[in-house]
Short mmCIF file of C-alpha atoms in Angstrom, two decimals:
data_model
loop_
_atom_site.label_atom_id
_atom_site.label_comp_id
_atom_site.label_asym_id
_atom_site.label_seq_id
_atom_site.Cartn_x
_atom_site.Cartn_y
_atom_site.Cartn_z
CA MET S 1 51.42 65.00 67.29
CA SER S 2 50.47 68.66 67.24
CA CYS S 3 49.88 68.67 71.01
CA THR S 4 53.19 66.94 71.57
CA MET S 5 55.04 69.59 69.55
CA ARG S 6 53.26 72.44 71.35
CA CYS S 7 54.07 70.92 74.76
CA SER S 8 57.71 70.42 73.78
CA TRP S 9 57.94 74.03 72.61
CA LYS S 10 56.46 75.31 75.87
CA SER S 11 58.87 73.14 77.85
CA LEU S 12 61.82 74.56 75.95
CA VAL S 13 60.65 78.11 76.63
CA LEU S 14 60.24 77.40 80.32
CA LEU S 15 63.69 75.78 80.46
CA ALA S 16 65.23 78.79 78.71
CA LEU S 17 63.58 81.24 81.11
CA ALA S 18 64.73 79.17 84.07
CA SER S 19 68.26 79.08 82.69
CA ILE S 20 68.33 82.88 82.30
CA ALA S 21 67.05 83.33 85.85
CA VAL S 22 69.74 81.03 87.23
CA GLN S 23 72.48 82.82 85.27
CA TYR S 24 71.26 86.22 86.46
CA THR S 25 71.25 85.05 90.07
CA VAL S 26 74.75 83.62 89.75
CA LEU S 27 76.09 86.79 88.12
CA ARG S 28 74.53 88.99 90.78
CA SER S 29 75.98 86.80 93.50
CA PHE S 30 79.43 86.72 91.85
CA SER S 31 79.56 90.46 91.13
CA SER S 32 78.72 91.25 94.74
CA ARG S 33 81.76 89.37 95.96
CA PRO S 34 84.56 91.67 97.10
CA PHE S 35 88.02 92.00 95.69
CA SER S 36 89.60 90.15 98.60
CA LEU S 37 92.82 92.13 98.65
CA LEU S 38 90.98 95.41 98.93
CA TYR S 39 87.97 94.63 101.06
CA GLY S 40 89.21 91.75 103.16
CA SER S 41 87.89 88.22 103.55
CA PRO S 42 84.14 88.05 103.05
CA THR S 43 83.90 85.32 105.66
CA ALA S 44 85.74 87.18 108.39
CA ARG S 45 83.41 87.94 111.30
CA PRO S 46 83.06 91.64 112.06
CA ALA S 47 84.43 92.59 115.45
CA ASN S 48 81.10 93.81 116.80
CA CYS S 49 79.11 90.68 115.86
CA THR S 50 78.27 87.93 118.31
CA ALA S 51 78.87 84.25 117.60
CA ARG S 52 75.23 83.88 116.57
CA GLY S 53 75.46 86.71 114.11
CA GLY S 54 73.48 89.15 116.22
CA THR S 55 74.65 92.61 117.15
CA ARG S 56 76.19 93.91 120.30
CA PRO S 57 74.35 96.55 122.26
CA ALA S 58 74.95 100.12 121.12
CA THR S 59 78.18 101.58 122.49
CA SER S 60 78.74 104.98 123.96
CA ARG S 61 79.99 106.18 120.58
CA GLY S 62 76.61 105.36 119.10
CA SER S 63 78.16 104.96 115.67
CA GLU S 64 79.45 101.41 115.38
CA PRO S 65 77.51 99.53 112.70
CA GLY S 66 75.45 96.49 113.51
CA CYS S 67 76.28 92.99 112.27
CA GLU S 68 73.93 93.14 109.29
CA GLU S 69 75.33 96.49 108.16
CA VAL S 70 78.94 95.37 108.46
CA LEU S 71 78.31 92.08 106.68
CA ALA S 72 76.56 93.98 103.89
CA HIS S 73 79.64 96.18 103.55
CA ARG S 74 81.93 93.16 103.51
CA ALA S 75 79.89 91.78 100.61
CA GLY S 76 81.26 94.61 98.48
CA PRO S 77 80.73 98.33 97.95
CA PRO S 78 77.20 99.43 97.13
CA SER S 79 76.42 100.98 93.77
CA LEU S 80 76.10 104.27 95.58
CA PRO S 81 77.98 105.01 98.81
CA SER S 82 75.99 104.69 102.02
CA LEU S 83 77.00 108.03 103.49
CA GLY S 84 75.65 110.09 106.33
CA TYR S 85 75.95 113.28 104.28
CA ASN S 86 74.72 114.65 101.00
CA ALA S 87 77.40 113.49 98.57
CA SER S 88 76.39 116.11 96.00
CA ASP S 89 77.38 118.87 98.47
CA ARG S 90 80.69 117.26 99.33
CA THR S 91 83.95 118.24 97.64
CA HIS S 92 86.69 115.64 97.36
CA ILE S 93 90.21 116.98 96.93
CA LEU S 94 93.27 115.11 95.72
CA ILE S 95 96.70 116.70 95.94
CA LEU S 96 98.79 115.13 93.19
CA ALA S 97 102.51 115.64 93.72
CA THR S 98 105.93 114.02 93.87
CA THR S 99 108.27 113.51 96.80
CA ARG S 100 109.91 116.69 98.15
CA SER S 101 107.79 119.06 96.10
CA GLY S 102 106.09 120.83 99.02
CA SER S 103 103.08 118.52 99.20
CA SER S 104 103.10 118.33 103.01
CA PHE S 105 102.85 122.12 103.10
CA VAL S 106 99.93 122.14 100.66
CA GLY S 107 98.22 119.36 102.58
CA GLN S 108 98.21 121.53 105.69
CA LEU S 109 96.10 124.12 103.87
CA PHE S 110 93.29 121.57 104.04
CA ASN S 111 94.30 119.81 107.24
CA GLN S 112 93.77 123.05 109.17
CA HIS S 113 90.21 123.51 107.90
CA PRO S 114 87.69 122.33 110.53
CA GLU S 115 85.32 120.87 107.92
CA VAL S 116 87.90 118.87 105.94
CA PHE S 117 88.89 115.28 106.72
CA TYR S 118 92.54 114.96 105.67
CA LEU S 119 94.60 111.84 105.01
CA PHE S 120 98.36 111.97 104.54
CA GLU S 121 99.64 109.53 101.92
CA PRO S 122 97.38 106.48 102.54
CA LEU S 123 98.75 104.81 99.38
CA TYR S 124 101.98 104.21 101.28
CA HIS S 125 100.43 101.07 102.76
CA LEU S 126 99.21 99.84 99.38
CA GLN S 127 102.62 100.32 97.78
CA LEU S 128 104.35 98.54 100.65
CA THR S 129 102.02 95.56 100.25
CA LEU S 130 101.77 95.27 96.47
CA LEU S 131 104.97 96.69 95.11
CA PRO S 132 107.72 97.31 97.68
CA ARG S 133 110.24 98.21 94.98
CA LEU S 134 108.03 100.78 93.28
CA ALA S 135 109.99 103.79 94.52
CA GLN S 136 113.24 102.37 93.12
CA SER S 137 111.83 100.79 89.96
CA ARG S 138 112.35 102.43 86.57
CA ASN S 139 110.20 99.82 84.80
CA GLN S 140 107.07 101.54 83.51
CA ALA S 141 104.96 98.39 83.76
CA GLU S 142 105.98 97.84 87.38
CA ARG S 143 105.31 101.46 88.26
CA ARG S 144 101.71 101.01 87.09
CA VAL S 145 101.01 97.62 88.60
CA MET S 146 99.25 99.15 91.57
CA LEU S 147 97.28 101.87 89.77
CA GLY S 148 94.05 99.89 89.51
CA ALA S 149 94.14 99.00 93.21
CA ALA S 150 95.19 102.57 94.04
CA ARG S 151 92.18 104.03 92.26
CA ASP S 152 89.82 101.61 94.01
CA LEU S 153 91.34 102.44 97.37
CA LEU S 154 91.23 106.20 96.80
CA ARG S 155 87.58 105.97 95.79
CA ALA S 156 86.77 104.02 98.95
CA LEU S 157 88.70 106.40 101.20
CA LEU S 158 87.15 109.52 99.71
CA HIS S 159 83.76 107.95 100.43
CA CYS S 160 84.94 107.35 104.01
CA ARG S 161 85.17 103.57 103.69
CA LEU S 162 88.40 103.60 105.67
CA GLU S 163 88.08 99.92 106.54
CA SER S 164 89.25 99.27 102.95
CA LEU S 165 92.71 100.37 104.06
CA GLU S 166 92.97 97.63 106.69
CA SER S 167 93.93 94.96 104.15
CA TYR S 168 97.16 96.84 103.46
CA ILE S 169 98.26 97.75 106.99
CA ARG S 170 100.86 95.41 108.52
CA PRO S 171 100.25 93.90 110.96
CA ARG S 172 96.60 93.85 110.00
CA PRO S 173 94.41 95.74 112.50
CA ALA S 174 92.68 93.61 115.12
CA ASN S 175 89.10 94.65 115.81
CA HIS S 176 89.68 97.65 113.51
CA SER S 177 92.38 99.00 115.85
CA THR S 178 95.92 99.88 114.74
CA ASP S 179 98.91 101.94 115.77
CA LYS S 180 100.59 101.53 112.35
CA LEU S 181 98.71 104.03 110.20
CA PHE S 182 101.39 105.91 108.26
CA ARG S 183 101.82 109.50 109.46
CA ARG S 184 98.58 109.49 111.42
CA GLY S 185 99.91 112.47 113.35
CA ALA S 186 99.81 114.58 110.18
CA SER S 187 95.99 114.63 110.34
CA ARG S 188 94.36 116.94 112.90
CA THR S 189 91.12 114.96 112.70
CA LEU S 190 92.85 111.70 113.64
CA CYS S 191 94.56 113.43 116.56
CA SER S 192 91.33 114.91 117.92
CA PRO S 193 88.29 113.37 119.65
CA PRO S 194 86.63 111.02 118.91
CA ALA S 195 89.46 109.47 116.85
CA CYS S 196 91.82 110.34 119.70
CA GLU S 197 90.33 108.68 122.77
CA ALA S 198 92.71 110.21 125.31
CA SER S 199 91.41 112.81 127.76
CA LEU S 200 93.60 115.80 127.01
CA GLY S 201 93.67 119.26 128.49
CA PRO S 202 94.00 122.33 126.24
CA GLU S 203 97.80 122.42 126.52
CA GLU S 204 98.17 118.69 125.93
CA ARG S 205 95.85 118.84 122.94
CA SER S 206 97.91 121.65 121.41
CA LEU S 207 101.03 119.55 121.86
CA VAL S 208 99.39 116.50 120.28
CA LEU S 209 98.27 118.51 117.25
CA ALA S 210 101.67 120.13 116.82
CA ASP S 211 103.83 117.02 117.22
CA GLU S 212 103.09 113.86 115.21
CA GLY S 213 104.93 111.66 117.70
CA GLU S 214 102.91 113.01 120.59
CA CYS S 215 99.68 112.26 118.74
CA VAL S 216 100.55 108.59 118.31
CA LYS S 217 101.90 108.28 121.85
CA ARG S 218 99.09 110.01 123.73
CA CYS S 219 96.09 109.11 121.59
CA GLY S 220 96.85 105.39 121.51
CA PRO S 221 95.76 102.99 118.73
CA LEU S 222 93.42 104.32 116.09
CA ASN S 223 90.01 102.71 115.71
CA VAL S 224 89.53 102.71 111.94
CA SER S 225 85.73 102.44 112.23
CA VAL S 226 85.61 105.50 114.49
CA ALA S 227 87.88 107.34 112.04
CA ALA S 228 85.46 106.45 109.24
CA ASP S 229 82.56 107.87 111.25
CA THR S 230 84.59 111.03 111.83
CA CYS S 231 85.23 111.28 108.09
CA ARG S 232 81.50 111.08 107.39
CA ALA S 233 80.87 113.88 109.87
CA LYS S 234 83.06 116.27 107.87
CA ARG S 235 81.72 118.18 104.88
CA HIS S 236 84.75 117.54 102.66
CA ALA S 237 87.69 115.14 102.31
CA ALA S 238 91.25 115.68 101.08
CA ILE S 239 94.02 113.19 100.34
CA LYS S 240 97.66 113.90 99.53
CA THR S 241 99.58 111.39 97.43
CA VAL S 242 102.97 111.19 95.70
CA ARG S 243 102.29 107.69 94.36
CA ILE S 244 100.20 108.46 91.27
CA PRO S 245 102.53 109.30 88.36
CA GLN S 246 100.22 111.31 86.10
CA ILE S 247 96.85 113.04 86.04
CA SER S 248 95.67 110.71 83.25
CA ASP S 249 95.93 107.82 85.72
CA LEU S 250 93.06 109.43 87.66
CA ARG S 251 90.61 109.86 84.80
CA ALA S 252 88.26 107.13 86.06
CA LEU S 253 87.97 108.92 89.41
CA VAL S 254 87.64 112.39 87.91
CA GLU S 255 84.77 111.23 85.69
CA ASP S 256 82.96 109.44 88.54
CA PRO S 257 79.84 111.60 89.11
CA ARG S 258 79.54 110.34 92.69
CA LEU S 259 82.89 111.78 93.76
CA ASN S 260 82.88 115.46 92.76
CA LEU S 261 86.67 115.12 92.70
CA LYS S 262 88.96 118.08 92.12
CA VAL S 263 92.68 117.57 91.54
CA VAL S 264 95.36 120.04 92.59
CA GLN S 265 98.57 119.18 90.76
CA LEU S 266 101.52 120.56 92.70
CA VAL S 267 104.73 121.12 90.75
CA ARG S 268 108.16 122.35 91.75
CA ASP S 269 111.38 123.21 89.97
CA PRO S 270 113.06 119.80 89.50
CA ARG S 271 116.36 121.33 90.58
CA GLY S 272 114.75 122.14 93.91
CA ILE S 273 113.27 118.64 94.17
CA LEU S 274 116.69 117.11 93.57
CA ALA S 275 118.38 119.30 96.19
CA SER S 276 115.73 118.45 98.77
CA ARG S 277 115.92 114.71 98.08
CA ILE S 278 119.73 114.73 98.41
CA GLU S 279 119.40 116.27 101.87
CA THR S 280 116.48 114.10 102.97
CA PHE S 281 117.13 110.65 101.51
CA ARG S 282 120.81 110.39 102.22
CA ASP S 283 121.22 106.69 101.47
CA THR S 284 119.26 106.66 98.23
CA TYR S 285 121.04 109.76 96.96
CA ARG S 286 124.46 108.92 98.36
CA LEU S 287 126.16 109.08 94.96
CA TRP S 288 124.63 112.48 94.26
CA ARG S 289 126.12 113.69 97.52
CA LEU S 290 129.48 112.28 96.45
CA TRP S 291 129.20 114.16 93.15
CA ARG S 292 128.50 117.40 95.00
CA ALA S 293 131.37 116.88 97.43
CA THR S 294 134.03 115.88 94.90
CA GLY S 295 132.91 117.68 91.77
CA ARG S 296 133.15 114.39 89.83
CA ARG S 297 130.08 112.48 88.71
CA PRO S 298 130.25 108.81 89.79
CA HIS S 299 130.12 106.49 86.79
CA ASN S 300 127.42 104.33 88.40
CA LEU S 301 125.13 107.23 89.34
CA ASP S 302 121.45 106.46 88.66
CA LEU S 303 120.49 109.41 86.49
CA GLY S 304 117.06 107.89 85.99
CA GLN S 305 115.98 109.24 89.38
CA ILE S 306 115.61 112.79 88.10
CA ASN S 307 114.75 111.79 84.52
CA THR S 308 111.64 109.95 85.72
CA VAL S 309 110.48 112.92 87.79
CA CYS S 310 110.73 115.27 84.84
CA GLU S 311 109.10 112.90 82.37
CA ASP S 312 106.14 112.18 84.64
CA PHE S 313 105.70 115.89 85.32
CA ARG S 314 105.96 116.75 81.64
CA ARG S 315 103.36 114.21 80.57
CA SER S 316 100.98 115.07 83.40
CA VAL S 317 101.27 118.84 83.04
CA SER S 318 100.90 118.56 79.26
CA THR S 319 97.63 116.72 79.78
CA GLY S 320 96.36 119.22 82.33
CA LEU S 321 97.31 122.33 80.38
CA SER S 322 95.76 120.94 77.18
CA ARG S 323 92.43 121.35 78.99
CA PRO S 324 90.65 118.14 77.93
CA PRO S 325 86.87 118.13 78.48
CA TRP S 326 87.08 115.48 81.21
CA LEU S 327 89.17 117.84 83.37
CA ARG S 328 86.87 120.84 83.00
CA GLY S 329 86.30 122.32 86.45
CA ARG S 330 88.39 119.53 87.99
CA TYR S 331 92.04 120.56 87.59
CA MET S 332 94.33 123.26 88.93
CA LEU S 333 98.08 123.53 88.48
CA LEU S 334 99.91 125.01 91.47
CA ARG S 335 103.59 125.91 91.47
CA TYR S 336 105.21 125.46 94.86
CA GLU S 337 107.31 128.58 94.33
CA ASP S 338 104.19 130.74 93.89
CA LEU S 339 102.70 129.35 97.07
CA ALA S 340 105.96 129.87 98.97
CA ARG S 341 106.29 133.49 97.84
CA PHE S 342 102.62 134.47 98.09
CA PRO S 343 101.06 131.93 100.48
CA LEU S 344 97.88 133.75 101.42
CA ARG S 345 97.10 134.93 97.90
CA MET S 346 97.63 131.47 96.40
CA ALA S 347 95.64 129.80 99.18
CA GLN S 348 92.72 132.10 98.41
CA GLN S 349 92.94 131.21 94.71
CA LEU S 350 93.10 127.53 95.59
CA TYR S 351 90.01 127.67 97.79
CA SER S 352 88.18 129.73 95.18
CA PHE S 353 88.83 127.02 92.58
CA LEU S 354 87.47 124.41 94.99
CA GLY S 355 84.38 126.49 95.73
CA LEU S 356 85.15 126.59 99.45
CA ALA S 357 85.53 129.45 101.91
CA LEU S 358 89.04 130.05 103.27
CA ASP S 359 88.51 129.42 106.97
CA PRO S 360 90.18 131.82 109.45
CA SER S 361 92.04 128.88 110.99
CA VAL S 362 93.76 128.29 107.64
CA LYS S 363 94.75 131.95 107.37
CA GLU S 364 96.15 131.86 110.88
CA TRP S 365 98.16 128.74 110.15
CA ILE S 366 99.62 130.34 107.02
CA LEU S 367 100.74 133.41 108.93
CA ASN S 368 102.29 131.31 111.69
CA ASN S 369 104.02 128.78 109.46
CA THR S 370 105.49 130.74 106.58
CA ARG S 371 107.79 132.97 108.61
CA GLY S 372 109.76 130.29 110.42
CA SER S 373 113.49 129.90 110.75
CA SER S 374 115.44 128.35 107.87
CA ASP S 375 117.56 126.61 110.54
CA LEU S 376 114.47 124.77 111.82
CA SER S 377 113.65 123.67 108.30
CA ALA S 378 117.12 122.20 107.90
CA ARG S 379 116.93 120.26 111.17
CA GLN S 380 113.46 118.76 110.62
CA LYS S 381 113.05 117.29 107.17
CA PHE S 382 109.24 117.00 107.25
CA THR S 383 108.48 120.26 109.05
CA THR S 384 106.07 122.75 107.49
CA VAL S 385 107.34 125.60 109.69
CA ARG S 386 109.77 127.59 107.58
CA ASP S 387 110.59 130.86 105.88
CA SER S 388 108.71 129.77 102.80
CA ALA S 389 109.90 132.55 100.47
CA ALA S 390 113.56 131.91 101.31
CA ASN S 391 113.05 128.15 101.04
CA ALA S 392 111.63 128.32 97.50
CA GLU S 393 115.00 128.81 95.79
CA ASN S 394 117.53 127.77 98.43
CA TRP S 395 118.51 124.83 96.19
CA ARG S 396 120.72 127.32 94.36
CA VAL S 397 123.27 127.24 97.16
CA LYS S 398 123.02 123.46 97.72
CA LEU S 399 123.75 122.08 94.23
CA SER S 400 126.96 122.36 92.26
CA PHE S 401 126.72 124.04 88.87
CA ASP S 402 127.49 120.74 87.10
CA MET S 403 124.56 119.06 88.84
CA VAL S 404 122.28 121.95 87.89
CA ALA S 405 123.50 121.86 84.28
CA TYR S 406 122.76 118.14 83.98
CA THR S 407 119.30 118.53 85.49
CA GLN S 408 118.52 121.37 83.10
CA THR S 409 119.55 119.26 80.11
CA ALA S 410 117.37 116.33 81.24
CA CYS S 411 114.39 118.50 82.16
CA GLN S 412 114.53 121.42 79.72
CA PRO S 413 111.03 120.86 78.19
CA LEU S 414 109.52 120.84 81.67
CA LEU S 415 111.43 123.94 82.77
CA ASP S 416 110.17 125.84 79.73
CA MET S 417 106.61 124.60 80.22
CA LEU S 418 106.44 125.70 83.86
CA GLY S 419 108.39 128.93 83.60
CA TYR S 420 111.64 128.04 85.37
CA LYS S 421 114.66 129.92 84.02
CA THR S 422 117.84 128.21 82.89
CA VAL S 423 121.22 129.29 84.28
CA PHE S 424 124.36 129.19 82.15
CA HIS S 425 127.06 130.25 84.61
CA PRO S 426 127.85 129.55 88.29
CA ARG S 427 127.66 133.28 88.95
CA ASP S 428 124.02 133.35 87.82
CA LEU S 429 123.23 130.29 89.92
CA ARG S 430 124.44 131.93 93.15
CA ASN S 431 122.95 135.36 92.46
CA LEU S 432 119.85 135.00 94.66
CA SER S 433 118.78 138.57 93.96
CA ARG S 434 117.61 137.34 90.54
CA SER S 435 114.74 134.88 90.74
CA LEU S 436 114.70 131.88 88.43
CA VAL S 437 110.90 131.70 88.55
CA GLU S 438 109.07 133.54 85.80
CA ASP S 439 105.89 135.41 86.67
CA ARG S 440 103.21 133.25 85.12
CA THR S 441 99.54 132.69 85.78
CA PHE S 442 98.21 129.15 85.44
CA ARG S 443 94.45 129.55 85.47
CA PRO S 444 92.25 126.61 86.50
CA HIS S 445 90.41 124.77 83.73
CA LEU S 446 86.88 126.06 84.41
#
């Protein structure tokens, strides 16, 4: 009887240990499965794998991964990124902004640096896939539907896993090749060898780098895998986005010790944002244009368009300026007006915050692109060539006083917080000799 009990007890222990082992194996297997929307189908055969699962011979690029490496990536991201650089020495930069706030201009301060891999608004593809109505939606829940996927995608892109973006590009890239990457031409790296496979002379290359359309036309489809290799070859990475509402939405990325992420929050006078959007997005802001032309506010005007901008800014800036511990050394507030008036000085402060040297190519670009014609700026809505100081407050001649007065009422807490002066009379609005931007210093949270 005693032997029988001891044997039964031992059997139970062995069964329990076996059960734990099976559960552990299952959990490991399940947790390694990818989020299919973000990483693609785990059963899809990589383009450079043979039917037997072997690898193709090495190509002239010498950087395409073998079948085993690609399949391992498809099984999900590793606990630590498999990078060809020392991640601890790499600075990741995120420009957090809103539409028509000068973010394209700020992005160029990094795009021109030879050691920075720059992506222009990659979350455009994610929004188009997951939430096409996000830009028009006022529903707070809808506006945050994509935030989890956005954070995952940003983390992957900053670690140069650009293939993660393929699930959102339509039509989906074939063999990692696409000609549909949004604003590819805004990135010098993606318009230069090896990402640009065309054989270009010096004059042609200058044209390709200066004109986004020429980049897409002459460079041909982009190989996303080659672009990822190019990203890994750079010492730093920068992404510009207008699709993250508030800095608090990025806390998980900021606190990720593998990223070394620093956030530059770009702000602009909401009156200037409104004026720029009315000129740029003529259909969406048609009723605002009617208000300006007739002097009468349409009864069905969507006032939520500017209210949402100010509320998101207010919440985000309040968080940043409260200097929470999780943002220490990771956050800098940048007013567009300061950058427009003092571009070189502010660029130096920006690079100092990031711990990077201001490359001569960036200085040269600033000098060449902040003294442009205001006429050119009016003709080309996405140009970064302009008289930046004159452009900073030109909204004062584009909006009616009634429109300005309404915006001030809706956005007064934000105006006070950021140092933008209120006007109380049309005469003060048009008097451009008196700036509406207070002299303030917003020091980084170090």
